[in-house]
CSV table of C-alpha atoms in Angstrom, one decimal:
chain,number,residue,atom,x,y,z
A,1,MET,CA,-8.1,-14.0,-31.6
A,2,TRP,CA,-6.1,-10.8,-32.0
A,3,VAL,CA,-8.8,-8.7,-30.3
A,4,GLN,CA,-8.9,-11.2,-27.4
A,5,LEU,CA,-5.1,-11.1,-27.1
A,6,GLU,CA,-5.2,-7.3,-27.1
A,7,VAL,CA,-7.7,-7.2,-24.3
A,8,PHE,CA,-5.6,-9.7,-22.3
A,9,LEU,CA,-2.4,-7.6,-22.7
A,10,GLN,CA,-4.2,-4.4,-21.8
A,11,THR,CA,-5.7,-6.0,-18.8
A,12,LEU,CA,-2.3,-7.4,-17.8
A,13,ILE,CA,-0.7,-3.9,-18.1
A,14,SER,CA,-3.5,-2.4,-15.9
A,15,GLY,CA,-3.0,-5.2,-13.4
A,16,VAL,CA,0.7,-4.6,-13.1
A,17,LEU,CA,0.3,-0.9,-12.7
A,18,LEU,CA,-2.4,-1.5,-10.0
A,19,GLY,CA,-0.2,-4.1,-8.4
A,20,GLY,CA,2.7,-1.8,-8.0
A,21,LEU,CA,0.6,0.6,-5.9
A,22,TYR,CA,-0.8,-2.3,-3.9
A,23,ALA,CA,2.7,-3.5,-3.2
A,24,LEU,CA,3.6,-0.1,-1.6
A,25,ILE,CA,0.5,-0.4,0.6
A,26,GLY,CA,1.4,-3.9,1.6
A,27,LEU,CA,5.0,-3.0,2.4
A,28,GLY,CA,4.0,-0.6,5.1
A,29,MET,CA,1.9,-3.2,7.0
A,30,THR,CA,4.5,-5.9,6.4
A,31,LEU,CA,7.2,-3.7,7.8
A,32,ILE,CA,5.2,-3.0,11.0
A,33,LEU,CA,4.3,-6.7,11.3
A,34,GLY,CA,7.9,-7.8,10.9
A,35,VAL,CA,9.2,-5.6,13.7
A,36,MET,CA,6.3,-5.3,16.1
A,37,LYS,CA,4.6,-8.7,15.4
A,38,ILE,CA,1.1,-7.1,15.2
A,39,ILE,CA,-1.3,-6.5,12.4
A,40,ASN,CA,-1.9,-2.8,12.0
A,41,LEU,CA,-5.7,-2.6,11.2
A,42,THR,CA,-5.6,1.2,11.1
A,43,HIS,CA,-3.3,1.0,8.0
A,44,GLY,CA,-6.0,2.0,5.5
A,45,GLN,CA,-7.3,4.8,7.7
A,46,LEU,CA,-3.8,6.3,7.8
A,47,MET,CA,-3.8,6.2,4.0
A,48,MET,CA,-7.1,7.9,4.0
A,49,VAL,CA,-5.8,10.7,6.2
A,50,ALA,CA,-2.9,11.2,3.8
A,51,MET,CA,-5.3,11.4,0.8
A,52,TYR,CA,-7.3,14.1,2.6
A,53,VAL,CA,-4.0,16.0,3.2
A,54,ALA,CA,-3.2,15.8,-0.5
A,55,TYR,CA,-6.8,16.8,-1.3
A,56,TRP,CA,-6.7,19.8,1.0
A,57,LEU,CA,-3.3,20.9,-0.4
A,58,PHE,CA,-4.7,20.6,-3.9
A,59,THR,CA,-8.0,22.4,-3.1
A,60,LEU,CA,-6.6,25.3,-1.1
A,61,PHE,CA,-3.1,25.8,-2.5
A,62,HIS,CA,-3.3,24.1,-5.9
A,63,ILE,CA,-0.4,21.8,-5.1
A,64,ASP,CA,-0.2,18.8,-7.4
A,65,PRO,CA,-1.0,15.5,-5.6
A,66,TYR,CA,2.4,14.1,-6.7
A,67,VAL,CA,4.1,17.2,-5.1
A,68,SER,CA,2.2,16.4,-1.9
A,69,LEU,CA,4.5,13.4,-1.6
A,70,LEU,CA,7.0,15.8,-0.1
A,71,ILE,CA,4.4,16.9,2.6
A,72,ALA,CA,1.9,14.1,3.5
A,73,PRO,CA,4.3,11.2,4.1
A,74,PRO,CA,6.5,13.2,6.6
A,75,LEU,CA,3.3,14.3,8.4
A,76,LEU,CA,2.0,10.8,8.6
A,77,PHE,CA,5.5,9.6,9.7
A,78,LEU,CA,5.2,12.0,12.7
A,79,LEU,CA,1.6,10.9,13.3
A,80,GLY,CA,2.6,7.2,13.2
A,81,MET,CA,5.4,7.8,15.7
A,82,PHE,CA,3.0,9.7,18.0
A,83,LEU,CA,0.4,6.9,17.9
A,84,GLN,CA,3.1,4.2,18.5
A,85,LYS,CA,4.7,6.0,21.4
A,86,THR,CA,1.6,7.3,23.2
A,87,LEU,CA,-1.0,4.6,22.5
A,88,ILE,CA,0.4,1.3,21.2
A,89,ASN,CA,3.6,1.1,23.3
A,90,PRO,CA,1.8,1.3,26.6
A,91,VAL,CA,-0.6,-1.4,25.5
A,92,LEU,CA,2.2,-3.7,24.4
A,93,ARG,CA,3.7,-3.5,27.9
A,94,VAL,CA,0.5,-4.5,29.6
A,95,GLU,CA,-0.4,-8.1,30.0
A,96,SER,CA,-4.1,-8.7,29.6
A,97,ILE,CA,-6.6,-11.6,29.2
A,98,LEU,CA,-6.6,-10.7,25.6
A,99,PRO,CA,-3.1,-11.3,24.2
A,100,HIS,CA,-3.8,-9.4,21.0
A,101,ASN,CA,-5.4,-6.3,22.6
A,102,GLN,CA,-3.0,-4.1,20.7
A,103,VAL,CA,-4.7,-5.2,17.4
A,104,ILE,CA,-8.0,-4.2,18.9
A,105,LEU,CA,-6.5,-0.8,19.7
A,106,THR,CA,-5.5,-0.3,16.1
A,107,VAL,CA,-9.1,-1.0,15.1
A,108,GLY,CA,-10.2,1.7,17.6
A,109,ILE,CA,-7.7,4.2,16.2
A,110,GLY,CA,-8.9,3.5,12.7
A,111,MET,CA,-12.6,4.1,13.7
A,112,VAL,CA,-11.6,7.4,15.4
A,113,LEU,CA,-9.7,8.6,12.3
A,114,GLN,CA,-12.6,7.6,10.0
A,115,ASN,CA,-15.2,9.4,12.2
A,116,LEU,CA,-13.0,12.5,12.5
A,117,ALA,CA,-12.7,12.6,8.7
A,118,THR,CA,-16.5,12.4,8.4
A,119,ILE,CA,-16.9,15.3,10.8
A,120,PHE,CA,-14.3,17.6,9.1
A,121,PHE,CA,-14.9,16.6,5.5
A,122,THR,CA,-18.4,15.1,5.5
A,123,SER,CA,-19.1,11.7,3.8
A,124,ASP,CA,-19.3,13.2,0.3
A,125,TYR,CA,-17.1,11.9,-2.4
A,126,LYS,CA,-14.1,14.1,-3.1
A,127,SER,CA,-11.6,14.2,-6.0
A,128,THR,CA,-8.6,16.1,-7.3
A,129,PRO,CA,-9.5,17.0,-10.9
A,130,VAL,CA,-6.0,17.2,-12.3
A,131,ASP,CA,-5.5,18.2,-16.0
A,132,TYR,CA,-3.8,15.0,-16.9
A,133,ALA,CA,-6.4,12.6,-15.3
A,134,THR,CA,-7.5,11.3,-18.7
A,135,ASP,CA,-4.2,11.5,-20.6
A,136,ALA,CA,-2.6,8.4,-21.9
A,137,TRP,CA,0.3,7.2,-24.1
A,138,TYR,CA,-0.7,5.0,-27.1
A,139,LEU,CA,1.5,2.4,-28.6
A,140,SER,CA,0.4,3.4,-32.1
A,141,ASP,CA,2.0,6.9,-31.6
A,142,TYR,CA,5.4,5.3,-31.4
A,143,TRP,CA,4.9,2.2,-33.5
A,144,LYS,CA,2.8,2.9,-36.6
A,145,ASP,CA,2.5,-0.8,-37.6
A,146,ALA,CA,1.7,-2.0,-34.1
A,147,PRO,CA,-0.5,-5.1,-34.1
A,148,PHE,CA,-2.3,-4.0,-30.9
A,149,GLU,CA,-3.8,-0.7,-29.8
A,150,LEU,CA,-2.3,-0.7,-26.3
A,151,SER,CA,-2.3,2.3,-24.0
A,152,LEU,CA,-0.7,3.5,-20.7
A,153,SER,CA,-2.7,5.9,-18.6
A,154,TYR,CA,-0.6,8.8,-17.6
A,155,PRO,CA,-1.6,9.0,-13.9
A,156,TRP,CA,-1.4,5.2,-13.4
A,157,THR,CA,2.0,5.0,-15.1
A,158,VAL,CA,3.5,8.0,-13.1
A,159,SER,CA,2.1,6.6,-9.9
A,160,PHE,CA,3.6,3.1,-10.7
A,161,LEU,CA,7.0,4.6,-11.5
A,162,LEU,CA,7.0,6.7,-8.3
A,163,ALA,CA,6.0,3.6,-6.3
A,164,VAL,CA,8.9,1.7,-7.8
A,165,GLY,CA,11.2,4.6,-6.8
A,166,ILE,CA,9.9,4.7,-3.3
A,167,THR,CA,10.3,0.9,-2.9
A,168,THR,CA,13.9,1.1,-4.2
A,169,ALA,CA,14.6,3.9,-1.7
A,170,LEU,CA,13.1,1.7,1.1
A,171,TRP,CA,15.4,-1.2,0.1
A,172,PHE,CA,18.4,1.1,0.1
A,173,PHE,CA,17.4,2.5,3.6
A,174,LEU,CA,16.9,-1.0,5.1
A,175,ALA,CA,20.0,-2.5,3.5
A,176,LYS,CA,22.6,0.3,3.6
A,177,THR,CA,21.9,2.6,6.6
A,178,ASP,CA,22.6,1.9,10.3
A,179,THR,CA,19.0,2.6,11.3
A,180,GLY,CA,17.7,0.3,8.5
A,181,LYS,CA,20.0,-2.5,9.7
A,182,SER,CA,18.8,-2.0,13.3
A,183,ILE,CA,15.2,-2.3,12.1
A,184,ARG,CA,16.0,-5.6,10.3
A,185,ALA,CA,17.9,-6.9,13.4
A,186,THR,CA,14.9,-6.0,15.6
A,187,ALA,CA,12.6,-7.9,13.2
A,188,GLN,CA,14.8,-11.0,13.1
A,189,ASP,CA,15.5,-11.3,16.8
A,190,ARG,CA,14.4,-8.6,19.2
A,191,ASP,CA,16.4,-9.9,22.3
A,192,ALA,CA,19.6,-10.4,20.3
A,193,ALA,CA,19.3,-6.9,18.8
A,194,ALA,CA,18.9,-5.5,22.3
A,195,LEU,CA,21.9,-7.3,23.5
A,196,MET,CA,23.9,-5.9,20.6
A,197,GLY,CA,23.0,-2.3,21.7
A,198,VAL,CA,20.0,-1.7,19.4
A,199,ASN,CA,17.4,0.6,21.0
A,200,VAL,CA,14.5,-1.7,20.3
A,201,GLY,CA,11.9,0.7,21.6
A,202,LEU,CA,13.1,3.4,19.3
A,203,MET,CA,13.1,1.1,16.4
A,204,ARG,CA,9.5,0.2,17.0
A,205,VAL,CA,8.5,3.9,17.0
A,206,ILE,CA,10.5,4.6,13.8
A,207,THR,CA,9.1,1.5,12.1
A,208,PHE,CA,5.5,2.4,12.8
A,209,GLY,CA,6.2,5.9,11.5
A,210,LEU,CA,7.9,4.5,8.4
A,211,GLY,CA,5.0,2.2,7.7
A,212,SER,CA,2.6,5.1,8.1
A,213,ALA,CA,4.8,7.2,5.7
A,214,LEU,CA,4.8,4.4,3.1
A,215,VAL,CA,1.0,4.0,3.1
A,216,ALA,CA,0.7,7.8,3.0
A,217,ALA,CA,2.9,7.9,-0.1
A,218,ALA,CA,0.5,5.3,-1.6
A,219,GLY,CA,-2.4,7.6,-0.8
A,220,CYS,CA,-0.8,10.5,-2.6
A,221,LEU,CA,-0.3,8.2,-5.6
A,222,PHE,CA,-3.9,7.0,-5.5
A,223,ILE,CA,-5.6,10.4,-5.1
A,224,PRO,CA,-5.4,11.5,-8.8
A,225,ILE,CA,-7.1,8.2,-9.7
A,226,TYR,CA,-9.6,7.4,-7.0
A,227,TYR,CA,-12.5,9.2,-5.4
A,228,LEU,CA,-12.0,9.9,-1.7
A,229,PHE,CA,-14.4,9.4,1.1
A,230,PRO,CA,-13.9,8.6,4.9
A,231,SER,CA,-14.7,4.9,4.8
A,232,LEU,CA,-12.2,4.3,1.9
A,233,GLY,CA,-9.6,3.4,4.5
A,234,SER,CA,-11.4,0.1,5.5
A,235,GLN,CA,-11.1,-1.1,1.9
A,236,PHE,CA,-7.4,-0.5,1.7
A,237,THR,CA,-6.8,-2.0,5.2
A,238,LEU,CA,-8.4,-5.2,3.8
A,239,ILE,CA,-6.2,-5.0,0.7
A,240,ALA,CA,-3.0,-4.6,2.8
A,241,PHE,CA,-4.0,-7.5,5.0
A,242,VAL,CA,-4.6,-9.8,2.0
A,243,ILE,CA,-1.2,-8.7,0.5
A,244,THR,CA,0.5,-9.4,3.8
A,245,ILE,CA,-1.0,-12.9,4.0
A,246,LEU,CA,-0.4,-13.6,0.3
A,247,GLY,CA,3.2,-12.4,0.4
A,248,GLY,CA,4.1,-14.1,3.7
A,249,LEU,CA,4.0,-12.5,7.2
A,250,GLY,CA,6.8,-10.1,7.6
A,251,SER,CA,8.4,-10.6,4.1
A,252,THR,CA,9.1,-7.4,2.2
A,253,MET,CA,9.8,-9.2,-1.0
A,254,GLY,CA,6.7,-11.3,-0.5
A,255,ALA,CA,4.7,-8.1,-0.1
A,256,ILE,CA,5.9,-6.8,-3.4
A,257,LEU,CA,5.1,-10.0,-5.2
A,258,GLY,CA,1.8,-10.3,-3.4
A,259,GLY,CA,0.8,-6.8,-4.4
A,260,LEU,CA,1.6,-7.5,-8.1
A,261,ILE,CA,-0.3,-10.9,-7.9
A,262,LEU,CA,-3.3,-9.3,-6.3
A,263,GLY,CA,-3.3,-6.4,-8.8
A,264,VAL,CA,-3.2,-8.7,-11.8
A,265,PHE,CA,-5.8,-11.0,-10.4
A,266,GLU,CA,-8.2,-8.2,-9.6
A,267,SER,CA,-7.7,-6.7,-13.1
A,268,MET,CA,-8.4,-10.1,-14.8
A,269,THR,CA,-11.4,-10.7,-12.6
A,270,ALA,CA,-12.9,-7.2,-13.5
A,271,THR,CA,-12.3,-7.8,-17.2
A,272,TYR,CA,-13.4,-11.3,-17.7
A,273,VAL,CA,-16.0,-11.7,-14.9
A,274,GLY,CA,-17.3,-8.3,-14.1
A,275,MET,CA,-16.3,-5.1,-12.2
A,276,GLY,CA,-18.4,-6.0,-9.2
A,277,TRP,CA,-16.6,-9.3,-8.8
A,278,ALA,CA,-13.2,-7.8,-8.1
A,279,PRO,CA,-13.7,-7.8,-4.3
A,280,VAL,CA,-14.9,-11.4,-4.6
A,281,GLY,CA,-11.7,-12.3,-6.5
A,282,ARG,CA,-9.7,-10.6,-3.7
A,283,PHE,CA,-11.5,-12.8,-1.1
A,284,ALA,CA,-11.0,-15.9,-3.2
A,285,ILE,CA,-7.2,-15.4,-3.6
A,286,PHE,CA,-7.0,-14.7,0.2
A,287,VAL,CA,-8.7,-18.0,1.0
A,288,ALA,CA,-6.7,-19.9,-1.5
A,289,ALA,CA,-3.5,-18.5,0.0
A,290,LEU,CA,-4.5,-19.6,3.5
A,291,VAL,CA,-5.5,-23.1,2.3
A,292,PHE,CA,-2.8,-23.9,-0.3
A,293,LEU,CA,0.0,-21.6,0.6
A,294,PRO,CA,-0.2,-20.7,4.3
A,295,GLY,CA,3.4,-19.4,4.3
A,296,GLY,CA,2.7,-17.1,1.4
A,297,VAL,CA,5.0,-16.4,-1.5
A,298,ALA,CA,7.8,-16.0,1.0
A,299,SER,CA,7.7,-19.7,1.7
A,300,LEU,CA,8.3,-20.5,-2.0
A,301,LEU,CA,11.2,-18.0,-2.0
A,302,LYS,CA,12.8,-19.7,1.0
A,303,ARG,CA,12.2,-23.1,-0.4
A,304,LYS,CA,13.9,-22.1,-3.6
A,305,ALA,CA,16.9,-20.6,-1.7
A,306,VAL,CA,17.3,-23.8,0.4
A,307,THR,CA,17.2,-26.0,-2.8
A,308,LYS,CA,20.0,-23.9,-4.3
């Protein structure tokens, strides 16, 4: 029984650490969806580009992947603003037979980025062999009579803490700054925000750049842990989409909770069912959310707020 409890607690810890990084990925897509009302299906490819930037900085200049947080997200912020202003905005203004042609455009952008990565970096697996990749903190080192032998992986824990810090900074930006308030106003009611003097077009450009920077930060946090290859972006686009649906469309708090739920669920599935079943578990929780909780976790939060 004690061994089973130890396995459960270790799996839960791993799931929470993974979920914190998933939440950061979902926040970027949720933010773009809330303001622009479109699903950005090039989200994972933008993360892949940031991971290649971090890999390139590590390989050529020996810059730690965590230090690349100061470089890759700003670059992806500019790339996101460029894509929004030059490609997505013109499509949003054109009425077509396909009402969601802007979503198809993001798919095309993702395919271009993936193929460019294949051309420049080949399809081989890449990694950043940092010295601390296998380091861990053990509970027994701090508690000699601990009933469990639990551990915290150093890169996973540092990535999780940095993700929490970035999420907190995002909350402060959206809640306390004039630009953040303008973004929230645009997400709530675009026409009313425009009547109040908010530059809605500029807020769209900034929001896409901000969403790209968030997923770029997640890429820098994942690169010490994951192998990197060009098609990796498709996997994380799916993860971000599942988190967005699970959390509730456009809800930042829902995205955080959805990321944590998905991380714990995948970790439990990998431990108790099998590593290969983790993607199946992801699909199962996605279908369950659509069937039993179509409004996502955000609908439960709203219901609780109304009850109070």
